[in-house]
Amino acid sequence: MAEAYIIDAVRTPRGIGKVGKGALAHMHPQHLAAAVLKAIAERNNLDTSTVGDVIWSTSSQEGKQGGDLGRMAALDAGYDETSSGMTLDRFCGGGITSVNLAAAQIMSGMEDCIVAGGTEMMSLTGEMAKERAHLGLPPRIMGSHNERLAKTHPQSQQGICGDAIATIEGFTREDLDMVAFKSQENAAKAIEEGRFDKSVIPVLDDDGNVVLDKEEFPRPGTTMEVLGGLPASFEKMADMSMGEGQPTFREMVNQKYPDVDIQHFHGPGNSSGVVDGAAAVLVCSKEYAQKHGLKPRARIVATANMGDCPTLMLNAPVPAAKKVLAKAGMSVDDIDLFEINEAFAVVTAKFMKDLNLDWDKVNVNGGSIALGHPIGATGSILIGTIVDELERREGRYGLVTMCAAGGMAPAIIVERVTDFVD
């Protein structure tokens, strides 16, 4: 079986995902995707007629983000028309899955060069909600609106799921605020030291003016006292429902876990940030890279997918990590760095607890609490981040995973390399 190599990874800065506040919020999502696709082609002198496919992740494929963003953005970026494109949805996990599928295509010999990645403009959420309401569709909150499925697998709101897991696991508010504090502290240090500079590309408008060239969301200097003073966000929502005669979000959890008295811990300080962003990863075979004069930065060692309880929703990363480690014939101790997406602080807290990990290996440059979570793009961002940091530290192996709605988690292990493996 052929090896799949990561040649390069680029991303936009993450802009605040609110209309009127975020620098990217007025842009079209195809523009963000095209920006990273164009950058990765230019940085690597890529003949785009040789790109077999563009595999793209976008979770909310509605409105401006509908219509196969991968193909449209590739055309917008000036890719050769023979370079095909597709768009997928694994909720939050799509940015990892796009790279994993690219690796599978390369390793199977079906393709030689693929650009994978994702885009999400969270600032479009309000516009999409209005359009859904206009069409008489329900809000896009739960994983399913099918009554039969909802009875079998009730799927609550994600923040309430996070609170339920924290309650079950016995985490305190201080435990979760510490995750948020470390995220802000590590992100501030990473930005100050320029650790993201290798991957971050500026977003330009059609006239070539810089729209955004730095992270917009982080709050450096955030303290535990500040975090502790922020209110929990999901207590009132827990007692709301999707409509008349429907169970509340709290009742959805209690249908499966009747003994859980959900306590509320998560709020704006220890939950992932709402942002806009895009990322791209160039994946190819050894033969393609050598033919086109490209040097590898990482080898894709193993990939995996895992499902878990859709009612608690956020618990699949630990079994996904164990599965991908088993596929690679490795143990936790073999991994130099972990990136676990900070959808909510409890996800990171449980991941570290269950795998017995310390902060010196986990999210060392901060995570989505500090930097934001552009849903369909985040996984690709994290893969680029871990490759950059393995190079900076001269580490060898990195593992990336993240929870996704529906109770899922994709995972990937990469190995830093400076040449091709024989």
XYZ file of C-alpha atoms in Angstrom:
422
model
C 0.000 0.000 0.000
C 1.278 3.457 -0.903
C 2.126 6.047 1.729
C 0.265 9.358 1.960
C 2.280 12.466 2.768
C 1.333 15.924 3.951
C 3.288 18.413 1.864
C 1.856 21.645 3.251
C -0.996 23.122 5.285
C -2.384 26.643 5.289
C -5.265 28.415 6.968
C -6.876 31.783 7.358
C -6.812 33.649 10.632
C -10.059 33.066 12.509
C -12.390 36.054 12.480
C -15.143 36.722 15.007
C -18.232 35.004 13.635
C -20.714 37.816 14.108
C -22.038 40.191 11.484
C -20.851 43.712 12.222
C -18.082 42.522 14.552
C -15.961 40.088 12.588
C -13.552 41.144 9.854
C -14.517 38.191 7.641
C -18.257 38.205 8.291
C -19.127 40.188 5.154
C -17.252 37.827 2.841
C -18.562 34.904 0.827
C -17.515 31.453 2.139
C -16.267 30.565 -1.342
C -13.857 33.493 -1.040
C -12.372 32.109 2.207
C -12.048 28.630 0.750
C -10.532 29.994 -2.457
C -7.999 31.991 -0.426
C -6.463 28.882 1.158
C -6.751 26.816 -2.031
C -4.949 29.511 -3.993
C -2.285 29.925 -1.295
C -1.459 26.224 -1.084
C -1.183 26.022 -4.876
C 1.077 29.083 -5.111
C 3.300 28.097 -2.167
C 3.998 24.713 -3.729
C 4.053 25.748 -7.413
C 1.209 23.291 -7.897
C 0.033 22.414 -11.378
C -3.650 22.243 -10.512
C -4.420 20.122 -13.574
C -2.661 17.314 -11.666
C -4.855 17.675 -8.549
C -7.131 14.655 -8.696
C -9.732 16.032 -6.307
C -10.517 18.737 -3.798
C -12.185 17.153 -0.754
C -13.846 19.835 1.329
C -15.693 19.944 4.640
C -18.581 22.292 5.400
C -21.108 21.407 8.065
C -23.910 23.870 7.387
C -24.399 23.291 3.669
C -27.166 25.824 3.281
C -27.485 29.194 1.589
C -24.111 30.610 0.613
C -22.369 27.494 1.960
C -24.451 25.165 -0.197
C -23.805 23.949 -3.726
C -20.562 21.920 -3.340
C -18.263 24.527 -1.842
C -15.184 22.434 -2.631
C -15.741 22.509 -6.385
C -16.917 26.116 -6.553
C -14.048 27.404 -4.407
C -11.483 25.510 -6.484
C -12.806 27.177 -9.628
C -12.803 30.529 -7.820
C -9.180 29.932 -6.833
C -8.220 29.442 -10.468
C -7.736 25.685 -10.344
C -7.759 23.882 -13.652
C -11.283 22.812 -14.562
C -10.109 19.179 -14.695
C -9.481 19.281 -10.941
C -12.705 17.940 -9.451
C -14.215 18.806 -6.069
C -16.633 17.485 -3.453
C -18.039 18.650 -0.133
C -18.823 16.516 2.910
C -20.493 16.909 6.292
C -19.411 15.106 9.459
C -20.538 18.025 11.599
C -17.499 19.243 13.600
C -15.352 16.300 12.487
C -15.398 17.028 8.762
C -12.060 18.828 8.639
C -10.276 15.690 9.836
C -12.384 13.449 7.622
C -11.538 15.411 4.476
C -7.828 14.745 5.108
C -8.477 11.126 6.084
C -10.387 10.507 2.847
C -7.597 12.152 0.881
C -5.105 9.823 2.569
C -7.264 6.791 1.772
C -7.434 7.763 -1.914
C -3.671 8.215 -2.080
C -2.877 5.026 -0.154
C -5.235 2.974 -2.315
C -3.545 4.246 -5.463
C -6.750 5.750 -6.827
C -5.364 9.310 -6.759
C -1.909 10.869 -6.624
C -2.555 14.404 -5.360
C -5.492 15.786 -3.380
C -6.131 19.068 -1.598
C -8.309 18.544 1.477
C -9.703 21.052 3.921
C -12.783 22.909 4.996
C -14.611 26.177 5.496
C -17.199 27.398 7.960
C -18.598 30.879 8.353
C -20.362 30.873 11.690
C -21.413 34.461 11.014
C -23.926 33.052 8.520
C -25.845 31.209 11.252
C -28.406 33.990 11.681
C -28.992 34.269 7.941
C -29.460 30.499 7.658
C -31.871 30.455 10.607
C -34.037 33.129 8.958
C -34.080 31.181 5.705
C -35.049 27.959 7.491
C -37.825 29.766 9.341
C -39.048 31.255 6.052
C -39.235 27.761 4.585
C -40.979 26.393 7.664
C -38.030 24.193 8.634
C -36.960 23.564 12.248
C -33.764 25.157 13.655
C -30.581 23.197 12.946
C -29.864 22.253 16.558
C -30.386 18.527 16.966
C -28.889 15.771 14.896
C -32.298 14.484 13.818
C -35.866 15.710 13.479
C -37.122 12.206 12.739
C -39.595 11.319 15.518
C -38.812 7.596 15.406
C -35.070 8.174 15.603
C -35.505 10.840 18.291
C -37.220 8.284 20.528
C -34.446 5.751 20.042
C -31.535 8.176 20.145
C -32.609 11.508 21.655
C -30.037 14.151 20.690
C -29.961 17.215 22.887
C -28.179 20.550 22.424
C -24.381 20.239 22.544
C -23.756 22.549 25.494
C -26.311 20.694 27.584
C -24.602 17.438 26.607
C -21.339 18.951 27.822
C -22.938 19.861 31.144
C -24.389 16.346 31.450
C -20.979 14.751 30.874
C -19.346 17.074 33.406
C -22.017 16.103 35.928
C -21.534 12.375 35.292
C -17.728 12.629 35.410
C -17.687 14.765 38.557
C -15.814 17.730 37.070
C -16.126 21.045 38.879
C -16.574 24.454 37.317
C -12.989 25.212 38.362
C -11.740 22.109 36.520
C -13.380 23.302 33.326
C -12.290 26.901 33.728
C -8.714 25.638 34.054
C -9.025 24.116 30.572
C -10.164 27.504 29.297
C -7.372 29.317 31.144
C -4.714 27.015 29.655
C -6.232 27.504 26.195
C -5.998 31.288 26.442
C -2.531 31.175 28.021
C -1.117 28.772 25.431
C -2.707 30.613 22.508
C -1.327 33.950 23.701
C 2.176 32.478 23.935
C 1.873 30.806 20.523
C 0.785 34.065 18.883
C 3.502 36.077 20.637
C 6.185 33.612 19.508
C 4.844 33.412 15.946
C 4.100 29.698 16.087
C 1.218 30.039 13.626
C 3.096 32.191 11.125
C 4.120 29.295 8.904
C 0.518 28.301 8.189
C -1.567 31.463 8.468
C -2.160 33.356 5.227
C -3.804 36.792 5.012
C -7.307 37.088 3.601
C -7.450 39.686 0.835
C -10.439 41.285 -0.829
C -10.914 41.343 -4.603
C -8.788 44.504 -4.821
C -5.866 42.947 -2.965
C -6.462 44.774 0.309
C -5.831 42.874 3.537
C -9.108 42.004 5.257
C -7.600 39.977 8.117
C -4.061 38.789 8.795
C -4.151 37.829 12.493
C -6.315 35.960 14.963
C -9.334 38.032 15.956
C -10.926 35.980 18.731
C -8.358 35.340 21.546
C -8.543 37.190 24.850
C -4.954 37.275 26.159
C -4.633 38.000 29.821
C -7.773 36.066 30.730
C -7.572 34.965 34.372
C -9.275 32.261 36.399
C -11.068 35.037 38.289
C -12.504 36.453 35.067
C -13.572 33.004 33.907
C -15.152 32.199 37.258
C -17.253 35.344 37.063
C -18.896 34.414 33.770
C -22.346 32.823 33.975
C -23.200 29.333 32.768
C -25.128 29.543 29.513
C -27.311 26.473 29.161
C -29.538 26.240 32.247
C -32.506 28.067 30.712
C -32.050 26.382 27.354
C -32.098 22.973 29.044
C -35.769 23.486 29.852
C -36.705 24.591 26.339
C -37.952 22.296 23.606
C -38.021 22.193 19.827
C -41.756 22.877 19.824
C -45.076 22.217 21.450
C -45.411 18.655 22.670
C -41.668 17.980 22.251
C -39.395 16.979 25.159
C -37.081 19.597 26.594
C -33.361 19.301 25.991
C -32.943 18.208 29.614
C -35.606 15.546 29.172
C -33.837 14.246 26.077
C -30.764 13.478 28.173
C -32.859 12.017 30.991
C -34.649 9.684 28.584
C -31.349 7.785 28.341
C -29.808 8.821 31.668
C -32.713 9.178 34.105
C -30.533 9.448 37.214
C -28.457 12.394 35.970
C -29.385 15.697 37.609
C -27.641 17.974 35.109
C -25.584 20.726 36.712
C -24.545 23.645 34.552
C -20.880 24.513 34.063
C -20.288 25.715 30.501
C -20.567 29.282 29.311
C -18.830 31.816 27.074
C -15.482 31.426 28.818
C -15.072 27.658 28.617
C -16.877 26.830 25.364
C -15.515 27.062 21.814
C -15.594 30.435 20.107
C -17.906 31.340 17.234
C -15.657 32.255 14.301
C -15.200 32.222 10.522
C -12.286 30.436 8.885
C -10.887 28.023 6.283
C -7.943 25.645 5.948
C -6.328 23.475 3.267
C -3.926 20.506 3.434
C -1.953 19.200 0.446
C -1.732 15.379 0.458
C 0.062 13.321 -2.164
C 1.964 10.133 -2.899
C 5.729 9.699 -2.821
C 5.863 9.283 -6.591
C 3.848 12.425 -7.262
C 5.906 14.488 -4.821
C 9.221 13.338 -6.261
C 8.059 13.970 -9.810
C 6.995 17.524 -8.940
C 9.871 18.390 -6.605
C 7.820 18.501 -3.392
C 9.270 17.688 0.032
C 7.149 15.936 2.663
C 6.488 17.419 6.083
C 4.525 14.521 7.558
C 3.416 10.977 6.831
C -0.135 9.906 7.598
C 0.307 6.865 9.824
C -3.280 5.829 10.563
C -6.845 7.121 10.528
C -10.003 5.960 12.264
C -13.634 6.780 12.907
C -15.644 6.013 16.022
C -19.246 6.342 17.078
C -20.461 6.673 20.647
C -23.665 7.560 22.489
C -25.494 10.212 20.408
C -27.409 11.394 23.461
C -24.255 12.487 25.282
C -22.811 13.316 21.858
C -19.316 14.469 22.887
C -17.710 11.280 24.247
C -16.301 9.604 21.118
C -12.773 11.173 21.071
C -11.310 8.810 23.685
C -12.435 5.593 21.946
C -11.427 7.144 18.599
C -7.936 7.829 19.945
C -7.663 4.280 21.263
C -8.836 2.870 17.935
C -6.393 4.855 15.816
C -3.544 3.983 18.203
C -4.416 0.297 17.875
C -4.470 0.587 14.075
C -1.003 2.146 14.181
C 0.301 -0.440 16.685
C 1.129 2.375 19.080
C 0.394 3.434 22.650
C -0.400 6.791 24.209
C 3.224 7.056 25.324
C 4.406 6.986 21.688
C 2.591 10.244 20.903
C 4.508 13.498 21.351
C 1.567 15.877 20.882
C -2.216 15.651 21.011
C -4.764 18.032 19.543
C -8.234 17.435 20.991
C -10.757 20.015 19.852
C -12.061 22.178 22.652
C -15.718 22.120 21.633
C -16.460 22.438 25.345
C -13.959 22.295 28.183
C -15.298 18.945 29.400
C -14.200 17.258 26.157
C -10.566 18.126 26.835
C -10.855 17.445 30.586
C -12.278 13.958 30.008
C -9.783 13.185 27.233
C -6.859 14.053 29.491
C -8.307 12.200 32.456
C -9.143 9.003 30.577
C -5.809 8.835 28.737
C -3.765 10.099 31.716
C -2.281 13.018 29.791
C -0.510 16.161 30.995
C -0.675 19.699 29.654
C 2.811 19.470 28.166
C 1.407 17.254 25.370
C -2.142 18.527 24.898
C -3.267 21.593 22.903
C 0.073 23.258 23.572
C -0.801 26.230 21.328
C -4.279 26.709 22.722
C -7.484 25.476 21.179
C -10.959 26.402 20.092
C -11.881 28.011 23.411
C -9.261 30.693 22.827
C -9.014 30.679 19.044
C -12.507 29.699 17.912
C -14.109 26.748 16.147
C -15.096 27.219 12.469
C -16.862 23.867 12.495
C -16.117 22.347 9.083
C -12.581 23.755 8.976
C -11.308 23.096 12.496
C -10.046 19.555 11.952
C -7.887 20.620 9.017
C -6.607 23.570 11.070
C -5.601 21.222 13.900
C -3.732 18.904 11.530
C -1.720 21.848 10.214
C -1.114 23.088 13.753
C 0.231 19.749 14.955
C 2.559 19.384 11.949
C 3.943 22.886 12.583
C 4.489 22.155 16.263
C 6.092 18.758 15.690
C 8.564 20.533 13.430
C 9.200 23.285 15.963
C 9.839 20.783 18.767
C 11.454 18.156 16.544
C 8.876 15.682 17.815
C 7.837 12.606 15.883
C 4.180 11.623 16.300
C 0.998 13.650 16.691
C -2.612 12.576 17.192
C -5.625 14.730 16.301
C -9.242 13.968 17.173
C -12.468 15.795 17.904
C -16.059 15.187 18.884
C -18.855 15.612 16.361
C -22.624 15.811 16.603
C -24.417 12.496 16.456
C -21.850 11.053 18.885
C -18.882 10.625 16.512
C -15.148 11.281 16.356
C -12.654 10.897 13.514
C -8.951 10.613 14.377
C -5.597 10.746 12.635
C -1.971 10.062 13.589
C 0.791 11.833 11.671
C 4.552 11.380 11.756
C 6.904 14.290 11.179
C 9.314 13.439 8.375
C 11.971 15.269 6.432
C 12.149 12.730 3.629
C 10.156 9.871 2.198
C 9.890 6.553 4.011
C 11.407 3.649 2.100
